[in-house]
Amino acid sequence: MIMPGGKPTMFFAISMIAEPGAEIIHPTPGFPIYESMINYSGAKSVPYDLLGDKDLKFDPEKILSLITDKTRLLVVINPNNPTGSFVEKSVIDFLAEGLKKFPHVAILSDEIYSRQIYDNKEMPTFFNYPELQDRLIVLDGWSKAYAMTGWRMGWSVWPEKLIPHITKLAINSFSCVNVPSQFAGIAALDGSDEPIMEMMKEFDARRRIIHKGLNDLPGVECSLPGGAFYAFPKVIGTGMNGSEFSKKCMHEAGVAIVPGTAFGKSAIDYVRFSFAASQENIKKALEKIAKMLG
Ligand SMILES: Cc1ncc(COP(=O)(O)O)c(C=O)c1O
């Protein structure tokens, strides 16, 4: 399905699969639409925590242990927003193997950052597991790989049996993606991948600057992002929680970041920095925050 961005796939998948009494397992902190859609649907949100691990990665055994008879859907976001954490193929292999034992659980794999992985690592897509295809939804799109967020172009792959239902939802809501965006999307796919590679080289340089700069700040600890363009430091060592730290950054340093709790209640000690900004601005922001912290 060609969708107006990644978000409609979340909205439609959860509308279709969830209902009161059903359980949906999802990452926390994670992209906030998932939890809000689960709550809206009346299903029970069953979060799996990423903060227990120093690199903010999920534990596949923990995820499998959360599955019950009522579980209908598992959401996996890899690489993850807001943590920038990336889980490698061996971990996804383990999770996929475990999921074979639970045929009543559908999987929504959010792979929107699939082209934004560092250190030459391979993207462990759920397309690798043919045994799961009849209950697998993969979400991806143009927003991140081609920096086309405003064009509203996304795609998702659905199990064949769900196609009549998703078609009905699409026809009754957005009809189609506007035609100029579709042509732009085709041009992006037909064009060279060189600009993506160049963009990733630049993102990698920014990632190293922000990772080092944040760890040099007193009271701030940050793991190295493995994918996407977010750094998710713990800031409680400054004497402020994430919300206090973000407000101070905004009002005293003029730097806009997001408190961790925007992505899940447990992330109270964290904040998210997006490094979709120039190296110069990242350095300037770090200097201003250093000054603010004295
Ligand atoms: C994990 C994740 N999935 C999906 C999306 C939504 O992308 P889109 O702008 O294409 O709706 C985002 C956007 O930030 C995201 O971080």
GROMACS .gro file of C-alpha atoms and ligand atoms in nm:
model
  310
    1MET     CA    1   0.000   0.000   0.000
    2ILE     CA    2   0.120   0.346  -0.084
    3MET     CA    3   0.018   0.567   0.205
    4PRO     CA    4   0.040   0.938   0.291
    5GLY     CA    5   0.342   0.875   0.519
    6GLY     CA    6   0.426   0.612   0.777
    7LYS     CA    7   0.161   0.712   1.030
    8PRO     CA    8  -0.153   0.585   0.848
    9THR     CA    9  -0.013   0.231   0.864
   10MET     CA   10   0.003   0.256   1.244
   11PHE     CA   11  -0.347   0.401   1.259
   12PHE     CA   12  -0.497   0.140   1.026
   13ALA     CA   13  -0.311  -0.162   1.166
   14ILE     CA   14  -0.410  -0.084   1.523
   15SER     CA   15  -0.770   0.007   1.425
   16MET     CA   16  -0.799  -0.324   1.245
   17ILE     CA   17  -0.635  -0.554   1.497
   18ALA     CA   18  -0.708  -0.396   1.836
   19GLU     CA   19  -1.024  -0.406   2.047
   20PRO     CA   20  -1.105  -0.392   2.418
   21GLY     CA   21  -0.961  -0.700   2.587
   22ALA     CA   22  -0.679  -0.738   2.333
   23GLU     CA   23  -0.317  -0.673   2.434
   24ILE     CA   24  -0.059  -0.495   2.219
   25ILE     CA   25   0.310  -0.513   2.302
   26HIS     CA   26   0.518  -0.209   2.205
   27PRO     CA   27   0.852  -0.043   2.294
   28THR     CA   28   0.888   0.230   2.553
   29PRO     CA   29   1.025   0.483   2.498
   30GLY     CA   30   0.902   0.462   2.139
   31PHE     CA   31   0.732   0.662   1.867
   32PRO     CA   32   0.434   0.801   2.063
   33ILE     CA   33   0.160   0.735   1.806
   34TYR     CA   34   0.170   0.363   1.891
   35GLU     CA   35   0.078   0.403   2.256
   36SER     CA   36  -0.179   0.673   2.187
   37MET     CA   37  -0.347   0.461   1.914
   38ILE     CA   38  -0.349   0.155   2.143
   39ASN     CA   39  -0.518   0.358   2.417
   40TYR     CA   40  -0.764   0.507   2.168
   41SER     CA   41  -0.858   0.159   2.041
   42GLY     CA   42  -0.946   0.038   2.391
   43ALA     CA   43  -0.684  -0.239   2.379
   44LYS     CA   44  -0.436  -0.282   2.664
   45SER     CA   45  -0.091  -0.134   2.613
   46VAL     CA   46   0.185  -0.374   2.719
   47PRO     CA   47   0.515  -0.185   2.699
   48TYR     CA   48   0.864  -0.336   2.683
   49ASP     CA   49   1.131  -0.117   2.831
   50LEU     CA   50   1.448  -0.014   2.647
   51LEU     CA   51   1.610   0.175   2.934
   52GLY     CA   52   1.738  -0.127   3.125
   53ASP     CA   53   2.013  -0.176   2.866
   54LYS     CA   54   2.312   0.060   2.847
   55ASP     CA   55   2.273   0.090   2.470
   56LEU     CA   56   1.891   0.125   2.498
   57LYS     CA   57   1.829  -0.196   2.303
   58PHE     CA   58   1.543  -0.436   2.363
   59ASP     CA   59   1.576  -0.785   2.503
   60PRO     CA   60   1.395  -1.037   2.277
   61GLU     CA   61   1.346  -1.284   2.563
   62LYS     CA   62   1.168  -1.016   2.764
   63ILE     CA   63   0.940  -0.941   2.467
   64LEU     CA   64   0.850  -1.308   2.423
   65SER     CA   65   0.778  -1.339   2.796
   66LEU     CA   66   0.510  -1.068   2.767
   67ILE     CA   67   0.301  -1.266   2.517
   68THR     CA   68  -0.029  -1.404   2.653
   69ASP     CA   69  -0.339  -1.561   2.495
   70LYS     CA   70  -0.477  -1.209   2.459
   71THR     CA   71  -0.180  -1.065   2.268
   72ARG     CA   72  -0.285  -0.962   1.919
   73LEU     CA   73   0.002  -0.748   1.798
   74LEU     CA   74   0.371  -0.690   1.863
   75VAL     CA   75   0.521  -0.359   1.752
   76VAL     CA   76   0.895  -0.355   1.679
   77ILE     CA   77   1.071  -0.030   1.585
   78ASN     CA   78   1.425  -0.083   1.461
   79PRO     CA   79   1.619   0.151   1.453
   80ASN     CA   80   1.414   0.319   1.722
   81ASN     CA   81   1.290   0.673   1.767
   82PRO     CA   82   1.365   0.836   2.018
   83THR     CA   83   1.663   0.629   2.138
   84GLY     CA   84   1.853   0.592   1.809
   85SER     CA   85   1.923   0.236   1.923
   86PHE     CA   86   1.969  -0.035   1.660
   87VAL     CA   87   1.926  -0.407   1.717
   88GLU     CA   88   2.131  -0.643   1.502
   89LYS     CA   89   2.023  -0.941   1.294
   90SER     CA   90   2.111  -1.209   1.552
   91VAL     CA   91   1.864  -1.050   1.797
   92ILE     CA   92   1.585  -1.026   1.538
   93ASP     CA   93   1.659  -1.389   1.435
   94PHE     CA   94   1.606  -1.492   1.797
   95LEU     CA   95   1.283  -1.293   1.825
   96ALA     CA   96   1.148  -1.424   1.493
   97GLU     CA   97   1.226  -1.782   1.595
   98GLY     CA   98   1.040  -1.731   1.924
   99LEU     CA   99   0.743  -1.573   1.745
  100LYS     CA  100   0.692  -1.890   1.540
  101LYS     CA  101   0.550  -2.043   1.857
  102PHE     CA  102   0.278  -1.775   1.884
  103PRO     CA  103   0.080  -1.783   1.559
  104HIS     CA  104  -0.197  -1.570   1.713
  105VAL     CA  105   0.037  -1.267   1.736
  106ALA     CA  106   0.060  -1.030   1.439
  107ILE     CA  107   0.380  -0.827   1.395
  108LEU     CA  108   0.409  -0.464   1.292
  109SER     CA  109   0.771  -0.399   1.205
  110ASP     CA  110   0.843  -0.027   1.175
  111GLU     CA  111   1.148  -0.013   0.948
  112ILE     CA  112   1.122   0.352   0.851
  113TYR     CA  113   1.492   0.408   0.943
  114SER     CA  114   1.604   0.100   0.744
  115ARG     CA  115   1.837   0.311   0.526
  116GLN     CA  116   1.983   0.498   0.822
  117ILE     CA  117   2.212   0.253   0.994
  118TYR     CA  118   2.573   0.328   1.090
  119ASP     CA  119   2.900   0.133   1.086
  120ASN     CA  120   2.810  -0.064   0.769
  121LYS     CA  121   2.570  -0.291   0.955
  122GLU     CA  122   2.304  -0.489   0.774
  123MET     CA  123   1.934  -0.399   0.824
  124PRO     CA  124   1.765  -0.701   0.985
  125THR     CA  125   1.427  -0.672   0.814
  126PHE     CA  126   1.137  -0.897   0.913
  127PHE     CA  127   1.104  -0.980   0.541
  128ASN     CA  128   1.381  -1.234   0.614
  129TYR     CA  129   1.135  -1.475   0.779
  130PRO     CA  130   0.891  -1.632   0.529
  131GLU     CA  131   0.723  -1.828   0.812
  132LEU     CA  132   0.592  -1.500   0.957
  133GLN     CA  133   0.468  -1.340   0.633
  134ASP     CA  134   0.100  -1.429   0.681
  135ARG     CA  135   0.085  -1.209   0.995
  136LEU     CA  136   0.350  -0.948   0.921
  137ILE     CA  137   0.301  -0.580   0.842
  138VAL     CA  138   0.617  -0.389   0.745
  139LEU     CA  139   0.607  -0.009   0.760
  140ASP     CA  140   0.858   0.198   0.564
  141GLY     CA  141   0.852   0.504   0.342
  142TRP     CA  142   1.022   0.802   0.190
  143SER     CA  143   1.020   1.036   0.492
  144LYS     CA  144   1.357   0.938   0.637
  145ALA     CA  145   1.560   0.765   0.361
  146TYR     CA  146   1.490   1.044   0.111
  147ALA     CA  147   1.428   1.326   0.362
  148MET     CA  148   1.077   1.363   0.214
  149THR     CA  149   0.872   1.399   0.533
  150GLY     CA  150   0.660   1.686   0.400
  151TRP     CA  151   0.573   1.501   0.078
  152ARG     CA  152   0.365   1.251   0.282
  153MET     CA  153   0.480   0.934   0.110
  154GLY     CA  154   0.493   0.602   0.290
  155TRP     CA  155   0.451   0.237   0.204
  156SER     CA  156   0.362  -0.075   0.391
  157VAL     CA  157   0.343  -0.444   0.305
  158TRP     CA  158   0.048  -0.641   0.442
  159PRO     CA  159  -0.050  -1.006   0.462
  160GLU     CA  160  -0.262  -1.091   0.160
  161LYS     CA  161  -0.571  -1.165   0.370
  162LEU     CA  162  -0.571  -0.810   0.509
  163ILE     CA  163  -0.548  -0.637   0.171
  164PRO     CA  164  -0.928  -0.609   0.113
  165HIS     CA  165  -0.964  -0.450   0.459
  166ILE     CA  166  -0.678  -0.205   0.424
  167THR     CA  167  -0.806  -0.112   0.077
  168LYS     CA  168  -1.148  -0.033   0.229
  169LEU     CA  169  -0.989   0.181   0.501
  170ALA     CA  170  -0.779   0.367   0.245
  171ILE     CA  171  -1.071   0.434   0.009
  172ASN     CA  172  -1.287   0.558   0.296
  173SER     CA  173  -1.022   0.794   0.433
  174PHE     CA  174  -0.744   0.939   0.217
  175SER     CA  175  -0.838   0.786  -0.124
  176CYS     CA  176  -0.482   0.809  -0.252
  177VAL     CA  177  -0.158   0.996  -0.209
  178ASN     CA  178  -0.159   1.316  -0.415
  179VAL     CA  179  -0.020   1.259  -0.764
  180PRO     CA  180   0.277   1.504  -0.757
  181SER     CA  181   0.409   1.330  -0.443
  182GLN     CA  182   0.371   0.990  -0.609
  183PHE     CA  183   0.580   1.107  -0.906
  184ALA     CA  184   0.838   1.248  -0.665
  185GLY     CA  185   0.843   0.912  -0.487
  186ILE     CA  186   0.902   0.728  -0.815
  187ALA     CA  187   1.184   0.969  -0.903
  188ALA     CA  188   1.346   0.903  -0.565
  189LEU     CA  189   1.332   0.525  -0.617
  190ASP     CA  190   1.453   0.543  -0.978
  191GLY     CA  191   1.734   0.785  -0.895
  192SER     CA  192   2.082   0.706  -0.772
  193ASP     CA  193   2.140   0.600  -0.410
  194GLU     CA  194   2.450   0.822  -0.401
  195PRO     CA  195   2.271   1.112  -0.223
  196ILE     CA  196   2.149   0.872   0.049
  197MET     CA  197   2.505   0.753   0.103
  198GLU     CA  198   2.632   1.109   0.117
  199MET     CA  199   2.359   1.208   0.360
  200MET     CA  200   2.452   0.913   0.582
  201LYS     CA  201   2.821   1.014   0.580
  202GLU     CA  202   2.713   1.357   0.701
  203PHE     CA  203   2.478   1.208   0.963
  204ASP     CA  204   2.761   0.987   1.085
  205ALA     CA  205   2.987   1.291   1.135
  206ARG     CA  206   2.707   1.468   1.323
  207ARG     CA  207   2.643   1.157   1.531
  208ARG     CA  208   3.004   1.149   1.648
  209ILE     CA  209   3.006   1.521   1.729
  210ILE     CA  210   2.686   1.508   1.930
  211HIS     CA  211   2.777   1.184   2.108
  212LYS     CA  212   3.112   1.319   2.223
  213GLY     CA  213   2.975   1.666   2.297
  214LEU     CA  214   2.692   1.534   2.513
  215ASN     CA  215   2.920   1.299   2.708
  216ASP     CA  216   3.157   1.591   2.773
  217LEU     CA  217   2.875   1.783   2.948
  218PRO     CA  218   2.880   1.746   3.326
  219GLY     CA  219   2.607   1.507   3.447
  220VAL     CA  220   2.508   1.391   3.096
  221GLU     CA  221   2.555   1.032   2.969
  222CYS     CA  222   2.476   0.925   2.615
  223SER     CA  223   2.507   0.595   2.430
  224LEU     CA  224   2.623   0.598   2.068
  225PRO     CA  225   2.321   0.591   1.833
  226GLY     CA  226   2.330   0.288   1.599
  227GLY     CA  227   2.067   0.420   1.359
  228ALA     CA  228   1.829   0.708   1.276
  229PHE     CA  229   1.931   1.063   1.374
  230TYR     CA  230   1.856   1.087   1.742
  231ALA     CA  231   2.069   1.095   2.056
  232PHE     CA  232   1.893   1.006   2.381
  233PRO     CA  233   2.107   1.109   2.678
  234LYS     CA  234   2.033   1.059   3.045
  235VAL     CA  235   2.048   1.402   3.207
  236ILE     CA  236   1.949   1.332   3.567
  237GLY     CA  237   2.316   1.371   3.672
  238THR     CA  238   2.276   1.747   3.612
  239GLY     CA  239   2.024   1.763   3.899
  240MET     CA  240   1.739   1.811   3.651
  241ASN     CA  241   1.498   1.560   3.506
  242GLY     CA  242   1.435   1.549   3.130
  243SER     CA  243   1.150   1.794   3.140
  244GLU     CA  244   1.337   2.049   3.353
  245PHE     CA  245   1.649   2.010   3.140
  246SER     CA  246   1.453   2.062   2.813
  247LYS     CA  247   1.280   2.372   2.944
  248LYS     CA  248   1.609   2.523   3.061
  249CYS     CA  249   1.772   2.443   2.725
  250MET     CA  250   1.486   2.617   2.545
  251HIS     CA  251   1.465   2.927   2.763
  252GLU     CA  252   1.830   2.979   2.862
  253ALA     CA  253   2.031   2.826   2.579
  254GLY     CA  254   1.782   2.867   2.291
  255VAL     CA  255   1.811   2.498   2.203
  256ALA     CA  256   1.495   2.298   2.126
  257ILE     CA  257   1.499   1.934   2.239
  258VAL     CA  258   1.224   1.697   2.355
  259PRO     CA  259   1.181   1.554   2.708
  260GLY     CA  260   1.201   1.172   2.720
  261THR     CA  261   0.850   1.147   2.868
  262ALA     CA  262   0.707   1.259   2.531
  263PHE     CA  263   0.795   0.903   2.423
  264GLY     CA  264   0.693   0.706   2.734
  265LYS     CA  265   0.647   0.762   3.107
  266SER     CA  266   0.959   0.571   3.209
  267ALA     CA  267   1.198   0.805   3.025
  268ILE     CA  268   1.174   1.078   3.290
  269ASP     CA  269   1.554   1.112   3.325
  270TYR     CA  270   1.616   1.144   2.949
  271VAL     CA  271   1.586   1.392   2.663
  272ARG     CA  272   1.594   1.349   2.286
  273PHE     CA  273   1.820   1.548   2.056
  274SER     CA  274   1.760   1.530   1.681
  275PHE     CA  275   2.081   1.571   1.484
  276ALA     CA  276   1.901   1.657   1.161
  277ALA     CA  277   2.082   1.991   1.189
  278SER     CA  278   2.412   2.118   1.049
  279GLN     CA  279   2.742   2.033   1.223
  280GLU     CA  280   2.785   2.403   1.287
  281ASN     CA  281   2.448   2.432   1.463
  282ILE     CA  282   2.508   2.114   1.662
  283LYS     CA  283   2.841   2.253   1.786
  284LYS     CA  284   2.679   2.587   1.866
  285ALA     CA  285   2.397   2.414   2.059
  286LEU     CA  286   2.647   2.206   2.259
  287GLU     CA  287   2.848   2.517   2.347
  288LYS     CA  288   2.537   2.698   2.464
  289ILE     CA  289   2.427   2.404   2.678
  290ALA     CA  290   2.779   2.374   2.827
  291LYS     CA  291   2.762   2.741   2.919
  292MET     CA  292   2.413   2.696   3.066
  293LEU     CA  293   2.540   2.411   3.285
  294GLY     CA  294   2.833   2.621   3.397
  295LIG     C1  295   0.963   0.525   1.416
  295LIG     C2  296   0.883   0.611   1.325
  295LIG     N1  297   0.789   0.556   1.249
  295LIG     C3  298   0.714   0.629   1.166
  295LIG     C4  299   0.728   0.766   1.158
  295LIG     C5  300   0.632   0.845   1.074
  295LIG     O1  301   0.680   0.887   0.957
  295LIG     P1  302   0.592   0.973   0.855
  295LIG     O2  303   0.637   1.114   0.868
  295LIG     O3  304   0.626   0.914   0.722
  295LIG     O4  305   0.447   0.956   0.889
  295LIG     C6  306   0.828   0.829   1.233
  295LIG     C7  307   0.847   0.975   1.225
  295LIG     O5  308   0.921   1.036   1.296
  295LIG     C8  309   0.907   0.749   1.319
  295LIG     O6  310   1.002   0.805   1.395
   0.00000   0.00000   0.00000
